[in-house]
Amino acid sequence: MKNKVIYLAILAAGFASCEPEFDNEVTNASYSAGDADFSSYVAIGNSLTAGYMDNTVSRVSQSYSYPSILARQFALVGGGEFTQPSYAEDVNNLGGIAGLSQFPTRLIIDASAGGPEPIAGTSTVSLTPQAMAFNNMGVPGAKSFHLLAPGYGNPAGLATNPPMANPYYVRMATSPSATVLGDAMTKNPTFFTNWIGSNDVLAYATSGGTGVDQDGNMNPATYGSSDITDRNVFAGVYSQIINTLTSNGAKGVVATIPNVTAIPYFTTVPYNPLTAAAIGGGDEAVGVATINQLNTSLLGPVKQVLTALGQGNRIQLLSTTEANPLLIKDETLVNYGPQITGALTGAGVPAQQAALIGAIFGQARHATASDLVLLTTRTVIGTAPSSPMAIAPLNKYGVTFPLDDQHVLTSSEVTIVNNATTAFNNTIKSIAASKDLAVVDMNAVMNQLISGLRVEDGSIYTANYFSTATLSTVVFSLDGVHPNARGYALVANEILKVINEHYHAKLPLVSAGNYPGATVLPTN
């Protein structure tokens, strides 16, 4: 029952090649830098700044980074040289990092097979130190405090457990003890963009809430990779970053953090994808029979016990005619496993079977519209869990066996994420105001994409995941978190708009329609 979308093979012919295609440069005597000086532009941030898309940085994806697009516009009004870490070694544009399995090649659509998958081939991107500062200092995976951390680019830190270094910064750090911000300052920036902070909360969300909200813990050295940064730590670090960037009089733009509900990674898989046909593996009659059996022998008895405990809303009987919600585990619920086991045993269910059902359903409930199912979860729905308790028929993830914590961001976890995002964005806006810096509210922009963002040429772009119906208007890449090239063009335009307004500049926007979307290959 793996959810696999079949894409039309004909699409492959039109989208097999997605090479860089920059806007034609324009000249116009009226263009102006206004109050800004773009002679040395530096961008700091995380993957969103580095040009990360389709689950990696590749030679071509980097060329579409929003700082690169901005630098081309800045060049029209006196902007200087703009450099990015070299990806010349990525000769086949595969992305990934050689030798590191957790950094696979970029995602493509294989039209002959179905959904997204890593492009075939072996990465040629190495960790050979480039040992120089670049104008684009975006480091994928970086949280706010990582920009100030000496050793974040030390190769020795990749071998520690947990890793103390980041391979992307290892490739570019000027020395093992360098900091991202320190390297950025060697470029003597006259203008900067700063879009850091997403990973301070997003890593928790993309893990399905498996991390810890560290609010109240002022020591980031104790944080796990999926934890939410303490809001005071974030404020202190962010203030230090801005104070440093502006120490020589540089001006700049800062960006807020997008809300998770604006990202396809959390909005593509519905909470209720279980139709009779889906449960029947494509055979609706089999699905109807399965649903009736489950209602009679499993879900009905469990619901009866929970109803007696005042928890009847946890479990719903499945419908044969409508879409049904996924079964999930919610750690915030009281564990009624012993009560379920006792009641079923008393009703004549064999003790071993009753104990198994009690253990599985003790903290289970059906998902609601307030829960966000992760994009990656769609590949496990209906598959067999690795748990020793997963014995037929209790071996269908999301149907008869609850999806685990890492598969779903529950409603309570969504609230934690939203609260942190709001706190961080308030900090960003407050510190920017204290320095009279321009703010691009990317959170608001991304939220507009949910219903459709109309741009200057009348085109409407959305935050949908890739589909044949929205192929030309989707602005997110196949990882569901990062923009595609078209999306980064929209990001650049939003920054250009606030520069024009705040610094009285006159810079032209780019045409997002000239930038490509997902790569579709006939075969992989």
XYZ file of C-alpha atoms in Angstrom:
524
model
C 0.000 0.000 0.000
C 2.975 2.249 -0.435
C 1.719 5.599 -1.575
C 3.317 5.962 -4.937
C 2.238 8.646 -7.337
C 2.607 7.610 -10.949
C 3.814 10.445 -13.104
C 3.164 10.659 -16.787
C 6.162 9.568 -18.789
C 5.530 12.311 -21.293
C 6.705 14.841 -18.724
C 10.175 13.408 -18.930
C 10.682 14.674 -22.449
C 10.051 18.252 -21.456
C 11.901 18.378 -18.150
C 14.800 15.986 -18.432
C 17.337 18.771 -18.668
C 17.368 21.506 -16.075
C 20.602 23.379 -16.543
C 21.257 26.905 -15.293
C 19.377 29.530 -17.210
C 19.951 32.967 -15.793
C 17.930 36.042 -16.591
C 19.260 38.238 -19.302
C 21.057 41.031 -17.631
C 19.447 44.386 -18.124
C 20.799 47.870 -18.054
C 18.872 50.952 -17.130
C 20.270 54.291 -16.133
C 17.584 54.678 -13.489
C 18.787 51.729 -11.426
C 20.192 52.850 -8.106
C 21.758 51.442 -4.956
C 19.937 54.086 -2.936
C 21.358 54.343 0.567
C 23.077 50.945 0.351
C 26.595 49.962 -0.700
C 26.730 46.566 -2.406
C 30.465 46.609 -3.142
C 31.022 43.712 -0.707
C 27.891 41.617 -0.220
C 27.989 38.708 2.238
C 25.187 36.194 2.866
C 25.074 34.157 6.064
C 22.563 31.477 6.952
C 21.880 27.799 6.572
C 20.785 25.533 3.727
C 18.290 28.124 2.501
C 21.205 30.456 1.840
C 23.575 27.828 0.432
C 21.272 26.916 -2.468
C 20.220 23.580 -1.015
C 17.394 21.874 -2.901
C 16.206 18.353 -3.657
C 17.879 17.181 -0.429
C 21.420 18.373 -1.192
C 23.679 21.066 -2.582
C 24.760 20.314 -6.126
C 26.786 22.258 -8.660
C 23.649 23.483 -10.401
C 21.475 24.012 -7.329
C 24.109 26.277 -5.819
C 24.062 28.429 -8.937
C 20.405 29.169 -8.143
C 20.984 30.242 -4.543
C 19.115 33.431 -3.708
C 22.359 35.247 -2.733
C 23.725 34.459 -6.197
C 20.574 35.846 -7.803
C 20.778 38.942 -5.606
C 24.442 39.488 -6.420
C 23.625 39.602 -10.112
C 21.118 42.377 -9.467
C 23.520 44.189 -7.135
C 26.111 44.145 -9.913
C 23.868 46.530 -11.841
C 24.444 49.222 -9.207
C 28.055 48.753 -8.174
C 27.945 45.335 -6.542
C 31.365 43.675 -6.353
C 32.600 40.144 -6.890
C 30.433 37.418 -5.367
C 31.954 34.020 -4.588
C 30.455 30.722 -3.428
C 32.142 27.491 -2.269
C 33.392 25.583 -5.291
C 31.335 22.658 -6.576
C 33.404 22.240 -9.722
C 34.180 18.688 -8.591
C 30.463 17.857 -8.876
C 30.990 17.207 -12.579
C 27.782 15.189 -13.063
C 25.623 17.454 -10.907
C 24.706 14.666 -8.501
C 25.220 16.574 -5.257
C 25.632 14.563 -2.063
C 28.965 14.119 -0.323
C 31.244 11.215 -1.241
C 31.687 8.657 1.530
C 28.905 10.015 3.746
C 25.790 7.876 3.328
C 23.626 10.363 5.188
C 24.350 12.881 2.405
C 22.876 11.158 -0.677
C 22.632 12.393 -4.238
C 19.917 14.837 -5.260
C 16.291 13.813 -5.682
C 14.753 13.530 -9.133
C 11.466 12.204 -10.505
C 11.947 8.884 -12.268
C 9.005 8.904 -14.683
C 9.343 5.170 -15.316
C 9.052 4.249 -11.652
C 6.950 6.854 -9.891
C 7.878 9.229 -7.100
C 11.071 11.018 -6.136
C 14.294 9.097 -5.582
C 18.039 9.904 -5.390
C 19.552 10.211 -8.834
C 21.655 7.189 -9.727
C 25.395 7.572 -9.453
C 28.134 8.191 -6.936
C 28.783 11.624 -5.518
C 32.076 13.239 -6.456
C 31.752 16.051 -3.921
C 34.672 15.694 -1.535
C 35.649 17.185 1.806
C 38.882 18.560 0.401
C 39.402 21.803 2.354
C 38.999 24.923 0.267
C 40.161 26.967 3.243
C 38.836 30.325 2.190
C 36.001 32.658 3.019
C 33.256 33.158 0.473
C 30.598 35.788 -0.031
C 27.990 33.052 0.357
C 28.599 31.690 3.860
C 25.385 29.655 4.012
C 26.044 26.338 5.798
C 23.368 23.629 5.444
C 22.272 22.309 8.820
C 23.584 25.257 10.817
C 21.640 26.596 13.762
C 22.081 30.155 15.022
C 24.752 29.322 17.625
C 26.755 27.266 15.128
C 27.744 30.482 13.327
C 29.751 31.455 16.421
C 31.167 28.006 17.259
C 34.957 27.521 16.799
C 35.650 24.050 15.414
C 32.393 23.773 13.471
C 34.607 23.337 10.406
C 37.221 21.085 12.013
C 37.476 17.764 10.085
C 38.270 15.957 13.336
C 34.833 16.917 14.589
C 33.160 14.739 11.972
C 34.390 11.601 13.744
C 33.054 12.428 17.198
C 29.787 11.044 18.541
C 27.730 13.152 18.175
C 29.566 14.972 15.349
C 30.910 18.350 16.463
C 31.557 19.610 12.943
C 29.549 20.169 9.788
C 30.918 18.687 6.526
C 29.680 21.636 4.507
C 31.667 24.031 6.667
C 34.627 21.623 6.759
C 34.848 22.165 2.980
C 35.185 25.932 3.339
C 36.492 26.878 6.831
C 39.670 28.941 6.707
C 41.082 26.970 9.635
C 39.961 24.180 12.036
C 39.227 26.785 14.705
C 37.479 29.295 12.448
C 33.871 30.393 12.890
C 31.348 30.953 10.139
C 30.759 34.528 11.235
C 34.475 35.204 11.589
C 35.139 33.965 8.071
C 32.260 36.065 6.772
C 33.710 39.195 8.364
C 37.013 38.736 6.533
C 35.104 39.800 3.415
C 34.583 43.229 5.054
C 30.898 43.291 4.158
C 29.268 46.576 3.218
C 25.928 44.807 2.830
C 24.626 41.495 4.165
C 21.654 39.184 4.254
C 21.059 37.044 7.327
C 18.550 34.172 7.125
C 19.555 32.050 10.104
C 17.304 30.438 12.694
C 15.087 27.994 10.820
C 17.022 24.968 12.057
C 16.692 26.157 15.661
C 13.096 24.945 15.467
C 12.703 23.159 12.120
C 15.021 20.283 13.068
C 12.601 19.429 15.873
C 9.676 19.539 13.476
C 11.254 17.455 10.695
C 12.197 14.816 13.276
C 8.521 14.463 14.164
C 9.134 16.087 17.524
C 11.623 13.500 18.741
C 13.873 16.240 20.119
C 13.521 18.344 23.249
C 12.284 21.895 23.662
C 15.341 23.300 25.433
C 13.621 26.477 26.576
C 15.251 27.233 29.927
C 18.526 25.472 29.081
C 21.149 28.115 28.343
C 23.880 25.669 27.315
C 23.624 24.765 23.613
C 26.564 22.361 24.028
C 24.086 20.007 25.696
C 21.496 20.187 22.909
C 20.681 17.295 20.608
C 20.515 17.815 16.858
C 16.687 17.787 16.877
C 16.194 20.049 19.885
C 14.610 23.496 19.904
C 16.993 26.259 20.937
C 16.250 28.181 24.116
C 14.713 31.519 23.148
C 17.186 33.521 25.268
C 20.121 31.675 23.743
C 18.700 32.475 20.330
C 18.241 36.145 21.217
C 21.778 36.452 22.588
C 23.356 34.737 19.617
C 21.274 36.636 17.086
C 22.167 39.937 18.726
C 25.863 39.049 18.637
C 25.630 38.137 14.955
C 23.949 41.416 14.035
C 26.280 43.505 16.199
C 29.243 41.912 14.443
C 27.850 42.265 10.930
C 27.050 45.955 11.496
C 30.246 46.756 13.404
C 31.829 48.399 10.372
C 28.696 50.234 9.321
C 27.297 47.586 6.977
C 23.606 47.609 6.169
C 21.539 44.585 5.418
C 18.390 42.511 5.360
C 17.280 39.855 7.832
C 14.591 37.249 7.221
C 12.072 35.640 9.538
C 11.552 31.896 9.999
C 8.793 30.156 8.019
C 6.060 28.352 9.897
C 5.964 24.570 9.453
C 2.397 24.631 8.186
C 3.642 26.552 5.138
C 6.050 23.813 4.053
C 5.021 20.849 1.854
C 7.048 18.504 4.069
C 4.211 18.822 6.586
C 1.213 19.444 4.347
C 1.505 16.909 1.520
C 0.467 13.678 3.250
C -3.071 14.004 4.635
C -3.945 12.801 8.095
C -6.645 10.583 6.545
C -5.329 8.827 3.413
C -6.857 5.405 4.196
C -9.605 4.656 1.715
C -11.025 1.185 1.196
C -9.023 0.898 -2.019
C -5.822 1.931 -0.256
C -6.348 -0.527 2.587
C -7.098 -3.228 0.029
C -3.870 -2.588 -1.851
C -5.804 -1.209 -4.822
C -8.683 -3.691 -4.582
C -11.650 -1.881 -3.049
C -13.602 -5.078 -2.369
C -10.690 -6.498 -0.399
C -10.421 -3.178 1.437
C -14.104 -3.176 2.404
C -13.822 -6.728 3.730
C -10.672 -5.833 5.664
C -12.286 -2.754 7.193
C -15.340 -4.713 8.314
C -13.108 -7.357 9.876
C -10.966 -4.770 11.688
C -14.034 -2.948 13.021
C -15.495 -6.168 14.344
C -12.485 -7.919 15.809
C -10.049 -5.130 16.746
C -11.076 -1.489 16.609
C -14.608 -2.028 17.917
C -13.555 -3.905 21.079
C -10.702 -1.467 21.788
C -12.978 1.517 21.308
C -15.518 -0.058 23.652
C -12.903 -0.335 26.392
C -11.660 3.221 25.846
C -15.205 4.561 25.820
C -15.732 3.023 29.242
C -12.620 4.915 30.364
C -13.934 8.177 28.931
C -11.438 8.036 26.027
C -13.707 6.819 23.239
C -12.588 9.571 20.859
C -9.113 8.092 20.604
C -10.212 5.340 18.211
C -12.708 5.582 15.346
C -14.382 2.763 13.459
C -13.222 2.785 9.847
C -15.527 3.825 7.041
C -15.859 1.774 3.857
C -16.934 4.806 1.838
C -14.876 7.728 3.186
C -11.205 8.438 3.807
C -10.007 7.266 7.225
C -7.389 8.752 9.555
C -4.013 7.195 10.285
C -3.393 5.370 13.539
C -0.614 7.112 15.509
C 1.099 6.893 18.884
C 0.758 9.988 21.048
C 3.198 10.043 23.971
C 1.195 12.765 25.701
C -1.708 10.383 26.286
C -2.214 8.381 29.455
C -1.192 4.782 28.756
C -4.310 2.646 29.101
C -2.532 -0.501 27.921
C -3.123 -2.448 31.178
C -6.810 -1.526 31.216
C -7.257 -2.602 27.586
C -5.443 -5.856 28.256
C -7.530 -6.583 31.340
C -10.853 -5.822 29.679
C -10.096 -7.907 26.587
C -8.886 -10.817 28.693
C -12.073 -10.656 30.719
C -14.062 -10.739 27.478
C -12.443 -14.009 26.485
C -9.597 -12.820 24.286
C -6.532 -15.097 24.753
C -4.162 -13.517 27.300
C -1.192 -13.223 24.979
C -3.281 -11.574 22.252
C -4.946 -9.216 24.741
C -1.571 -8.177 26.123
C -0.291 -7.447 22.628
C -3.301 -5.299 21.759
C -2.988 -3.466 25.078
C 0.674 -2.735 24.479
C 0.044 -1.452 20.961
C -3.092 0.596 21.647
C -2.278 1.932 25.127
C -1.247 5.371 23.780
C -2.666 5.057 20.279
C -5.237 7.312 18.691
C -6.438 8.179 15.256
C -4.932 11.327 13.750
C -6.885 14.541 13.356
C -6.562 17.501 11.016
C -4.405 19.184 13.691
C -1.663 16.552 13.319
C 0.943 16.961 10.562
C 2.137 13.804 8.824
C 5.721 14.070 7.598
C 6.408 13.786 3.869
C 8.781 10.887 4.464
C 6.067 8.962 6.309
C 4.141 8.217 3.125
C 6.660 5.508 2.239
C 6.017 3.579 5.467
C 2.218 3.730 5.645
C 0.924 0.185 5.379
C 4.363 -1.399 5.651
C 5.446 -3.758 8.436
C 7.156 -2.108 11.457
C 10.399 -3.597 12.731
C 8.895 -3.952 16.232
C 8.662 -7.526 17.569
C 5.063 -6.686 18.501
C 4.168 -6.249 14.823
C 2.433 -9.599 14.319
C -0.262 -10.012 11.654
C -2.794 -8.488 11.507
C -1.202 -5.907 13.835
C 1.571 -5.174 11.372
C 0.321 -2.386 9.123
C 1.882 0.979 9.965
C -0.809 3.595 10.350
C -3.649 1.054 9.981
C -3.329 -1.605 12.675
C -0.010 -0.496 14.186
C 0.440 3.133 15.308
C 2.894 5.302 13.447
C 5.799 6.205 15.717
C 6.872 9.567 17.117
C 9.209 10.295 14.204
C 6.417 9.895 11.654
C 3.981 12.568 12.807
C 4.136 16.023 14.343
C 1.231 15.795 16.742
C -1.012 18.741 17.493
C 0.729 19.420 20.809
C 4.124 19.332 19.084
C 2.817 21.716 16.429
C 1.940 24.135 19.223
C 5.482 23.879 20.634
C 6.930 24.588 17.187
C 4.598 27.516 16.546
C 5.397 29.089 19.913
C 9.139 28.841 19.299
C 8.804 30.179 15.761
C 6.818 33.171 16.996
C 9.357 33.887 19.743
C 12.315 33.679 17.358
C 10.624 35.862 14.752
C 9.769 38.491 17.366
C 13.436 38.506 18.357
C 14.574 38.860 14.747
C 12.238 41.790 14.141
C 13.136 43.502 17.427
C 16.900 43.289 16.916
C 16.560 44.386 13.294
C 14.530 47.413 14.385
C 17.186 48.371 16.919
C 19.738 48.539 14.093
C 17.399 50.013 11.474
C 17.797 46.954 9.277
C 15.323 45.876 6.631
C 13.224 42.795 7.418
C 11.785 40.442 4.851
C 8.986 38.526 6.520
C 9.518 35.137 4.887
C 7.059 33.615 7.318
C 4.317 35.810 5.903
C 5.443 35.203 2.319
C 5.455 31.421 2.775
C 2.025 31.565 4.352
C 0.742 33.384 1.256
C 2.044 30.508 -0.859
C -0.430 28.137 0.803
C -3.339 29.762 -1.005
C -1.272 31.095 -3.905
C 1.120 34.032 -4.189
C 0.426 36.292 -7.151
C 3.575 37.996 -8.442
C 4.108 41.086 -10.545
C 3.607 39.365 -13.915
C 0.289 37.888 -12.791
C 1.577 34.356 -12.230
C 0.368 32.528 -9.116
C 2.829 30.290 -7.272
C 2.049 27.802 -4.520
C 3.662 25.777 -1.755
C 2.262 22.494 -3.078
C 4.449 19.468 -3.458
C 5.371 18.321 -6.937
C 2.399 17.168 -9.018
C 1.536 17.084 -12.677
C -1.288 19.547 -12.069
C 0.915 22.211 -10.471
C 4.181 21.467 -12.212
C 4.890 24.991 -13.452
C 3.789 26.877 -10.351
C 5.290 24.883 -7.466
C 8.163 26.674 -5.733
C 9.420 23.892 -3.460
C 11.956 21.236 -4.387
C 11.454 17.501 -4.041
C 12.594 17.419 -0.395
C 9.487 19.421 0.538
C 11.440 21.810 2.763
C 13.676 23.856 0.472
C 12.663 25.975 -2.513
C 13.486 24.939 -6.060
C 15.256 27.370 -8.371
C 11.970 29.105 -9.100
C 11.338 29.424 -5.366
C 14.759 30.933 -4.715
C 14.013 33.505 -7.433
C 10.861 34.451 -5.514
C 12.896 34.681 -2.298
C 15.362 37.001 -4.041
C 12.505 39.169 -5.265
C 11.064 39.527 -1.770
C 14.468 40.667 -0.542
C 14.865 43.068 -3.447
C 11.475 44.599 -2.621
C 12.448 45.404 0.967
C 15.835 46.733 -0.148
C 14.132 49.060 -2.600
C 11.745 50.271 0.064
C 14.007 50.450 3.093
C 17.190 51.684 1.423
C 15.528 53.764 -1.306
C 17.193 51.641 -3.959
C 15.904 50.891 -7.408
C 16.805 47.326 -8.274
C 14.993 45.205 -10.860
C 13.204 42.030 -9.880
C 13.880 38.732 -11.627
C 11.320 36.628 -13.463
C 10.649 33.462 -11.478
C 9.110 31.866 -14.556
C 12.567 31.744 -16.162
C 13.818 29.344 -13.482
C 13.261 25.560 -13.525
C 11.315 23.304 -11.209
C 11.875 19.612 -10.491
C 14.052 17.402 -12.660
C 12.090 14.625 -14.361
C 14.047 11.835 -16.018
C 12.632 9.094 -18.282
C 14.530 6.504 -16.235
C 17.045 6.557 -13.427
